[in-house]
Short mmCIF file of C-alpha atoms in Angstrom, two decimals:
data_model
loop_
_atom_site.label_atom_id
_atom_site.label_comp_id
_atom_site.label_asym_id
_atom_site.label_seq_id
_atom_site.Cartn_x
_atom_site.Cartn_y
_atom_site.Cartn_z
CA UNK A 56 86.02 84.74 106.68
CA UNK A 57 89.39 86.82 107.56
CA UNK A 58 90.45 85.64 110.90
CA UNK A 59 90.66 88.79 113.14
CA UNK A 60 93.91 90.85 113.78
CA UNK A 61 94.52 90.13 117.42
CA UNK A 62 96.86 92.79 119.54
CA UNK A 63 100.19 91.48 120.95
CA UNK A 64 100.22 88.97 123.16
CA UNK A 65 101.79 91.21 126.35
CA UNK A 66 98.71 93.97 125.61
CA UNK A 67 96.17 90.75 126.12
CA UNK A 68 97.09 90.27 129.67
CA UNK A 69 94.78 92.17 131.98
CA UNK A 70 95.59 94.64 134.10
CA UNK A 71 94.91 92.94 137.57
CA UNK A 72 97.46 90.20 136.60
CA UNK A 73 100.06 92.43 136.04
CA UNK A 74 99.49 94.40 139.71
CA UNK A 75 99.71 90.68 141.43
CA UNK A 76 103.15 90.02 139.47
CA UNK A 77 104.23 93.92 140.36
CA UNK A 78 103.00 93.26 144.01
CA UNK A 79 104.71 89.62 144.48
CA UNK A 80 108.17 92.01 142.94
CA UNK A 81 107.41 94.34 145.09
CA UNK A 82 107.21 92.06 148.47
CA UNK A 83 110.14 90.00 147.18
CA UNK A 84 112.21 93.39 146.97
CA UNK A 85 111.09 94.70 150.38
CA UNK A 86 111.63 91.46 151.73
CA UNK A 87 115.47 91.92 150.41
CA UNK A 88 115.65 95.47 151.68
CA UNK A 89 114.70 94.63 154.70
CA UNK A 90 117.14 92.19 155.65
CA UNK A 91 120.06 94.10 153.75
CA UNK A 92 118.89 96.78 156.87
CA UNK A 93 119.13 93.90 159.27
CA UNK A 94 122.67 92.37 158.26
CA UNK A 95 124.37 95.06 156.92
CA UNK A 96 123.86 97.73 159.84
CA UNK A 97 126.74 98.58 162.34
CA UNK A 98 124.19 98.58 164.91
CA UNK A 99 120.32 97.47 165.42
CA UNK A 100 118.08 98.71 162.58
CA UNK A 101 115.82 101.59 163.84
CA UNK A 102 112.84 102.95 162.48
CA UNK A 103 114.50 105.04 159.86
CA UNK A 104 116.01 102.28 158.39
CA UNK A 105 112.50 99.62 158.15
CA UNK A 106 111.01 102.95 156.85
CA UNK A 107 113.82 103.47 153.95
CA UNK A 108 113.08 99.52 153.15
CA UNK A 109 109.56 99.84 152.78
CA UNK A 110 108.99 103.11 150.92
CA UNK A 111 111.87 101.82 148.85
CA UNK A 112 110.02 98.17 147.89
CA UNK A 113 106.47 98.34 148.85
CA UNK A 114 105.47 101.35 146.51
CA UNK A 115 106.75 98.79 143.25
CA UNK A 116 103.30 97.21 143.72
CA UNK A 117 101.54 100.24 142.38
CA UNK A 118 104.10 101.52 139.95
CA UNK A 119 102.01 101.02 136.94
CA UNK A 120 98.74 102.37 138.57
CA UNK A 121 100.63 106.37 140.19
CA UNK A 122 104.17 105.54 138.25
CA UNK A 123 105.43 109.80 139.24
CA UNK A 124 104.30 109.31 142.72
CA UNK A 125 106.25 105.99 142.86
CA UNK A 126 109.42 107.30 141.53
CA UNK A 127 109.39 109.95 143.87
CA UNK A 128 109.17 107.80 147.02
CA UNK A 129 111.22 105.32 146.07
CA UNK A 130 114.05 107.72 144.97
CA UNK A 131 113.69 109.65 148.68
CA UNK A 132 113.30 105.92 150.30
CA UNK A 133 116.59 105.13 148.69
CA UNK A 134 118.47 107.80 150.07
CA UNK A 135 117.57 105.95 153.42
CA UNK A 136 118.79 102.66 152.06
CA UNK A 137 121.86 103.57 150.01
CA UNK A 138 124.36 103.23 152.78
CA UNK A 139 123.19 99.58 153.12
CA UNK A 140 124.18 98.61 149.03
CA UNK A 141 127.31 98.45 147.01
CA UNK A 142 127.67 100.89 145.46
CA UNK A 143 125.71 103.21 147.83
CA UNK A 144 122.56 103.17 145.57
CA UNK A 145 119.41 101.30 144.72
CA UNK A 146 119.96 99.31 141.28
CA UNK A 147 116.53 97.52 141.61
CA UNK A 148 113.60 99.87 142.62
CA UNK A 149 114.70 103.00 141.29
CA UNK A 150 115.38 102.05 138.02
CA UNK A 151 112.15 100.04 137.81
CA UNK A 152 110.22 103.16 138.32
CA UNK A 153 112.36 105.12 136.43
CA UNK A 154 111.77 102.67 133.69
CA UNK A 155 107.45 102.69 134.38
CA UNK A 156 107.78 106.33 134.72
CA UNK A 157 109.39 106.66 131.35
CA UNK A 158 106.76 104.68 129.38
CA UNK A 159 104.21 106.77 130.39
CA UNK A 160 105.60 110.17 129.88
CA UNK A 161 108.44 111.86 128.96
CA UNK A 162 110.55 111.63 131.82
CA UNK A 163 113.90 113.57 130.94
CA UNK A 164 113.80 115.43 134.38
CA UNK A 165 113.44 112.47 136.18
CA UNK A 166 116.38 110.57 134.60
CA UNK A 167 118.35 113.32 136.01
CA UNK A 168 117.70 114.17 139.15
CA UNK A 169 117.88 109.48 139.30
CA UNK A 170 121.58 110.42 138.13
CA UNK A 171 122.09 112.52 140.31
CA UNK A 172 121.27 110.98 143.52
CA UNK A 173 123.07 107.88 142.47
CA UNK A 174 126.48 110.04 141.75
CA UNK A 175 125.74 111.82 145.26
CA UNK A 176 125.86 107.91 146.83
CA UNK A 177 128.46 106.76 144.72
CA UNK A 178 131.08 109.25 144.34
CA UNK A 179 133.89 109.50 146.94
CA UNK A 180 137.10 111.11 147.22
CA UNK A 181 140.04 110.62 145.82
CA UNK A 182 137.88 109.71 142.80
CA UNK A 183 139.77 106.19 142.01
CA UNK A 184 139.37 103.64 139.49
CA UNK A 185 136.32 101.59 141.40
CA UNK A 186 134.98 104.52 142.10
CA UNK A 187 134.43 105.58 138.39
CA UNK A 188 133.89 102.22 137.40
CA UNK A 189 130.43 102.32 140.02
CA UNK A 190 129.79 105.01 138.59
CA UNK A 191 129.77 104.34 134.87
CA UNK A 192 127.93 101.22 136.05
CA UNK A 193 124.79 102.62 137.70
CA UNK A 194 124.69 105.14 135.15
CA UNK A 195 124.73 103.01 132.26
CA UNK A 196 121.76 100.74 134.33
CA UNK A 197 119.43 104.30 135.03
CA UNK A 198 120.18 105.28 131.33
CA UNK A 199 119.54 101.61 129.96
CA UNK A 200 116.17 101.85 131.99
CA UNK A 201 114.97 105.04 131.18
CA UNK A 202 115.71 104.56 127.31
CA UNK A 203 114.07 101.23 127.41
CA UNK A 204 110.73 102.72 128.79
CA UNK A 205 110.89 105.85 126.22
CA UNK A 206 111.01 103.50 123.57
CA UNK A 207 108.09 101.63 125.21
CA UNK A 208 106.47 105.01 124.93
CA UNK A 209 107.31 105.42 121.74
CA UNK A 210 106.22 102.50 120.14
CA UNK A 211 102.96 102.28 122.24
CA UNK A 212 102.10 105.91 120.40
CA UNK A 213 103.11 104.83 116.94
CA UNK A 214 101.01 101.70 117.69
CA UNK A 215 97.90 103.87 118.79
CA UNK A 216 98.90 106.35 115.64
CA UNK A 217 98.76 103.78 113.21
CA UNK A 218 94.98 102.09 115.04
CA UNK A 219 93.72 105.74 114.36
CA UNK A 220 94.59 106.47 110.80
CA UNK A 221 93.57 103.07 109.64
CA UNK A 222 90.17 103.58 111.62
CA UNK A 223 89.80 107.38 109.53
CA UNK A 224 90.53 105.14 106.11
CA UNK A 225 87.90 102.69 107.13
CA UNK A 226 85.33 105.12 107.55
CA UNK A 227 86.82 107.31 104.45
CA UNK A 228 86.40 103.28 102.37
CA UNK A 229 82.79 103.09 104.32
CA UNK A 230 81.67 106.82 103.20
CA UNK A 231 83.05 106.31 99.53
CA UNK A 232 81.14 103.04 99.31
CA UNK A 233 78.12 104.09 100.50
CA UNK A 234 77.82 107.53 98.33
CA UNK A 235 78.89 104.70 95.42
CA UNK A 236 76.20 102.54 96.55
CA UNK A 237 73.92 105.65 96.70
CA UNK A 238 74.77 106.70 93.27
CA UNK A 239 73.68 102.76 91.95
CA UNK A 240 70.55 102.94 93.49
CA UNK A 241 69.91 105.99 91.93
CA UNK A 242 70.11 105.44 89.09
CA UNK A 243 68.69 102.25 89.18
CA UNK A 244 65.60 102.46 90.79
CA UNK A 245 65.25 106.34 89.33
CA UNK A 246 65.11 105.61 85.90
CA UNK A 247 63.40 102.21 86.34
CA UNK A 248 60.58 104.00 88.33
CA UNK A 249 60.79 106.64 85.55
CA UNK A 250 59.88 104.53 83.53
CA UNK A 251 57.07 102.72 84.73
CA UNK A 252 55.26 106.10 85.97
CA UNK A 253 55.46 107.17 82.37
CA UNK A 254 54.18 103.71 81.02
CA UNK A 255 50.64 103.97 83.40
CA UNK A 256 50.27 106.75 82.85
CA UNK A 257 50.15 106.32 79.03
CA UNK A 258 48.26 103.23 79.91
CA UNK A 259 45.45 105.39 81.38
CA UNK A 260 44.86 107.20 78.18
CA UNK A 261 45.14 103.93 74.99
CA UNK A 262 42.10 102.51 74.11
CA UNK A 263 42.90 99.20 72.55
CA UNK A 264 43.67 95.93 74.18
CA UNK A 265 46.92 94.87 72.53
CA UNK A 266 48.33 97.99 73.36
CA UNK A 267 47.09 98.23 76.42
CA UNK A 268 48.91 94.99 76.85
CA UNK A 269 51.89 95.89 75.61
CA UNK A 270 52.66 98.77 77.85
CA UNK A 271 51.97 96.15 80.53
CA UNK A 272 54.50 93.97 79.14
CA UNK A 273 56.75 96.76 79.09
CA UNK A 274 56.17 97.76 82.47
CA UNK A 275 56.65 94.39 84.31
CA UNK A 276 60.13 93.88 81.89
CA UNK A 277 61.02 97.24 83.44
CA UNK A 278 60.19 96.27 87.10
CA UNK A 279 61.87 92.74 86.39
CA UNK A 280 65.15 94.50 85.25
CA UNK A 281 64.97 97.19 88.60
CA UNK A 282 64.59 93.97 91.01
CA UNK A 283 67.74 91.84 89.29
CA UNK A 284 69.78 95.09 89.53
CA UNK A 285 68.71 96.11 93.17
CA UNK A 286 69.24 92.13 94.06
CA UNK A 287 72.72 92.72 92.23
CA UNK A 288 73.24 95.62 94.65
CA UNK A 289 72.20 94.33 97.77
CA UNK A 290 74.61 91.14 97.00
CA UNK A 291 77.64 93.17 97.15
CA UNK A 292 76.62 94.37 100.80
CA UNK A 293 76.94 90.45 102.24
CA UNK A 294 80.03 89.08 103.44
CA UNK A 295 79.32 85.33 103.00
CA UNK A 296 79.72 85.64 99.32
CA UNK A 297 77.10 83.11 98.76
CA UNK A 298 74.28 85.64 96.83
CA UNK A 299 73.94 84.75 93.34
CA UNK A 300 75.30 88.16 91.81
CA UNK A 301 73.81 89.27 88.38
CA UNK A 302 76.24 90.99 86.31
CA UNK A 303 76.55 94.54 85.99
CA UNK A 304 75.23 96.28 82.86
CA UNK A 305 77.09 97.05 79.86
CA UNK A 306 77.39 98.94 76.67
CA UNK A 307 75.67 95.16 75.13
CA UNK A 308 72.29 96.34 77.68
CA UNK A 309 71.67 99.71 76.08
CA UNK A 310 69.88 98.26 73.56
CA UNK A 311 67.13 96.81 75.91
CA UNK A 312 67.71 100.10 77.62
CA UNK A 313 66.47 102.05 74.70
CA UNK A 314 63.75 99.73 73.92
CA UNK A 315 61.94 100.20 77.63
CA UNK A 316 62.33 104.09 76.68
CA UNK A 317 60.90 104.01 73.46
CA UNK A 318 58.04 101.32 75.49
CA UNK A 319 57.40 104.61 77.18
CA UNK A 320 56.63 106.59 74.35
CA UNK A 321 59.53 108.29 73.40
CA UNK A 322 61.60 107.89 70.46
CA UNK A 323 65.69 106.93 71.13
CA UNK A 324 68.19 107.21 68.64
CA UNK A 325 71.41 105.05 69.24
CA UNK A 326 74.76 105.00 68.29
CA UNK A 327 77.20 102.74 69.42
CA UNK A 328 81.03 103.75 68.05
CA UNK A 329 83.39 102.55 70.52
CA UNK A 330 84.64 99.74 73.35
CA UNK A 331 85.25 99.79 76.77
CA UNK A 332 85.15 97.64 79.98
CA UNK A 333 85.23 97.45 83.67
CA UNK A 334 83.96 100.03 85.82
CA UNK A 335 84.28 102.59 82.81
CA UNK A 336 81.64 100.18 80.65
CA UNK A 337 78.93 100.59 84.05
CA UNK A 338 79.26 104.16 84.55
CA UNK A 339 79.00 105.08 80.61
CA UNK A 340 75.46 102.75 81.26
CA UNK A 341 74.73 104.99 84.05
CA UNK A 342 74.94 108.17 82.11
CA UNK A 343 72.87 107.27 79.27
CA UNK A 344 70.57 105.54 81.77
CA UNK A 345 70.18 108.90 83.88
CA UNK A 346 70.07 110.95 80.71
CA UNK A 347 67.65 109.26 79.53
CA UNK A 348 65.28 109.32 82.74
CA UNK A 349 65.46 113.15 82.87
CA UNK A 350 64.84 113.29 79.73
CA UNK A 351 61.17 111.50 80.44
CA UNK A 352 60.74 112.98 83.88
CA UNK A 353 61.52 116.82 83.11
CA UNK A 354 61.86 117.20 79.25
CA UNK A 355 58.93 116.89 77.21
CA UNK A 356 60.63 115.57 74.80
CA UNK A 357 59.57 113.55 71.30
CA UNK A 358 63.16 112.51 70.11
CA UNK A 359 66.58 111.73 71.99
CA UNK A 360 69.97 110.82 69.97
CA UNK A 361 72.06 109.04 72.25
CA UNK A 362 75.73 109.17 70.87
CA UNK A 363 78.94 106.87 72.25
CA UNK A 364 81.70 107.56 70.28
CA UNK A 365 85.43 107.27 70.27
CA UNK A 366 87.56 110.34 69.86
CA UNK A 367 91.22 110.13 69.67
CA UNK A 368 92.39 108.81 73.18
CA UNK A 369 89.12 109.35 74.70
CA UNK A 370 85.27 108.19 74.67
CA UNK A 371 82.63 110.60 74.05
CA UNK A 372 79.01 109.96 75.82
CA UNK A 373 76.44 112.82 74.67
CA UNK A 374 72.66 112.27 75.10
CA UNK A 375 70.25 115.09 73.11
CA UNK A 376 66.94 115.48 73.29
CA UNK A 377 64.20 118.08 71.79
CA UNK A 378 62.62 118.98 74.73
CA UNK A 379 62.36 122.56 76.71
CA UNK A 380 65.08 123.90 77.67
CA UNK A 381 67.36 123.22 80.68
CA UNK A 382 67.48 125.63 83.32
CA UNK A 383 63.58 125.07 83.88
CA UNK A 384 63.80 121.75 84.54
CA UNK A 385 64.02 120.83 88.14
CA UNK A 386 66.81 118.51 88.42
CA UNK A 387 68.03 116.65 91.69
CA UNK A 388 70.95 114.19 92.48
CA UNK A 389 71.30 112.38 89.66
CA UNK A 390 73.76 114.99 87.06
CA UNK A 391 75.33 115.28 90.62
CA UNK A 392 76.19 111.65 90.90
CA UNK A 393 77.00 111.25 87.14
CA UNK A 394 79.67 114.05 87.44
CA UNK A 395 81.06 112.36 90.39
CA UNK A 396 81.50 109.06 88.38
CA UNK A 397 83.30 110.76 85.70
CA UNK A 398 85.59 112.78 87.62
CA UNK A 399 86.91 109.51 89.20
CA UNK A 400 87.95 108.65 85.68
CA UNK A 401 89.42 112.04 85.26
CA UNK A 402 87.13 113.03 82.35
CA UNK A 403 84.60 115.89 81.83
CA UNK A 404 81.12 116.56 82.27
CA UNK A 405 79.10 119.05 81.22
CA UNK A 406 75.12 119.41 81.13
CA UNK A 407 73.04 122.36 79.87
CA UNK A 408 70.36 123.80 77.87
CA UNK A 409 71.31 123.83 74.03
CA UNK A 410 69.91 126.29 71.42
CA UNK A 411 67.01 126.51 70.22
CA UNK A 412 65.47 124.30 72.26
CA UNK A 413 66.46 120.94 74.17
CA UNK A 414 68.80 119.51 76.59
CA UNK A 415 72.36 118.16 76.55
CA UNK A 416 74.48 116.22 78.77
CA UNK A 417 78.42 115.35 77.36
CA UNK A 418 80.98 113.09 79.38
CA UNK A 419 84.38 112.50 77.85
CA UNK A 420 86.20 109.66 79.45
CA UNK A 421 89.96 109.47 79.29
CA UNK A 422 91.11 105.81 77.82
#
């Protein structure tokens, strides 16, 4: 069994463990700003100043849950603090929710108007050396921030990208799969059904006993071979790998093929002029097989030549038959399916009346 693909390990930690770290930061930082307001004031801190502190620190707690309406406090609660820090800005809470703000959205507006309250604080004149050097320093820490969150962003939507095209191939696999699985069943349990319906009902209308028991035969061998092939079917579809699997048919199986046809009363010519393998061998199978069951459902027929033949760099599949013609026969899903095998090959399918009377169905197969 595949061990499962787990997410990274920062995406496994729930959500209410990262508000109690953001909420511990965010009494730490108030904690800080509050006695920055305390130590560093010329005079005794008044309610403008506690206010600054808190709407600067507090709001850090939440930052993940309302990150715009976080930077916007803390960047107005900073304007009450900024006199209190050197350089005259806040390093810490602003460009934390600069940072949260940017991994969420695209937050190019809000990188500037963080740049430009921190050059209002920090710039002074004359327009020395420290000065500049501030400058380029909070700056480089709003612009570090802001481009660390964006590529937070981006890699959280090229994560989320990639988890929705590989779901739309999975279900493209599942579809194909099932539409192949369709097409087996088809064409297994069709013709094998076929089959035996023809086989009763000549059954009904033979007098003697041998024969009588000979159809029978014929009919259980035919149900026999429909169960293995089903059971073969059915085995793909587990995932423990431990169903016996009988192997698929092959150009080797026409011969038993024919004989159940000709059990059912009609006579089958075959010729057998060519090699293949793989999935090509099963699906040439599967057209004579379906061939062959239209042929006793719809056809009337007395006589069908099946042909397999090679032809230059290709294989040639054509099943005839004597019966009435083609475009009165009610056909359903099975040419359908057989045309669909073949074009996954790349080859060509055709199936029609022929002249004067009969039906014919031609697949060339690209080698």
């Amino acid at each position: 069994m595949r061990e499962p693909i787990r997410p990274p390990l920062l995406s496994r930690v729930p959500v209410w463990a990262w508000v109690t770290a953001d909420a511990g930061l965010a009494l730490f930082l108030t904690t800080v700003f509050l006695g920055l307001a305390t130590t560093r004031n010329a005079s005794a801190p008044d309610l403008i100043d506690y206010a600054g502190a808190l709407a600067t620190g507090l709001p850090i707690a939440v930052r993940r849950l309302w990150p715009r309406a976080v930077f916007v406090i803390v960047l107005i609660g900073g304007l009450g603090m900024r006199e209190f820090f050197v350089p005259h800005v806040d390093p810490f809470g602003l460009s934390l929710a600069l940072y949260t703000l940017a991994s969420r959205t695209r937050a190019v507006l809000a990188l500037f108007a963080a740049a430009a309250v921190a050059a209002q604080g920090v710039v002074e004149l004359p327009l020395t050396a420290t000065v500049r050097d501030q400058l380029g320093l909070v700056l480089a820490i709003l612009v570090a921030a802001w481009a660390v969150g964006t590529a937070v962003r981006q890699r959280r939507l090229y994560t989320e990208r990639l988890a929705e095209h590989a779901e739309e191939r999975a279900r493209a696999e599942a579809a194909e799969e099932r539409l192949r699985i369709a097409r087996e069943l088809h064409d297994v349990i069709g013709h094998s059904l076929s089959t035996i319906a023809v086989q009763a009902g000549v059954a009904g209308h033979v007098g003697g006993a041998e024969e009588m028991g000979r159809t029978l035969a014929s009919i259980e061998e035919t149900s026999r071979s429909a169960l293995r092939e089903t059971r073969r079917l059915l085995g793909v579809l587990r995932e423990d790998g431990e169903s016996d699997l009988a192997p698929a048919p092959r150009l080797a199986d026409l011969d038993v093929l024919a004989e159940r046809t000709r059990a059912a009363g009609l006579a089958v010519e075959l010729e057998i002029d060519g090699e293949v393998e793989g999935e090509m061998e099963l699906t040439v199978y599967r057209i004579v097989q379906e061939a062959l069951t239209n042929v006793l459902k719809h056809a009337g027929a007395r006589h069908v030549r099946v042909r397999i033949e090679r032809q230059g760099d290709g294989l040639v599949v054509e099943v005839t038959d004597d019966g009435t013609r083609g475009p009165a026969r009610p056909y359903g899903h099975g040419l359908t399916g057989l045309r669909e095998r073949v074009q996954i090959f790349g080859g060509e399918f055709e199936a029609g009346g022929r002249s004067p009377r009969g039906f014919r169905v031609m697949a060339r197969l690209p080698l």
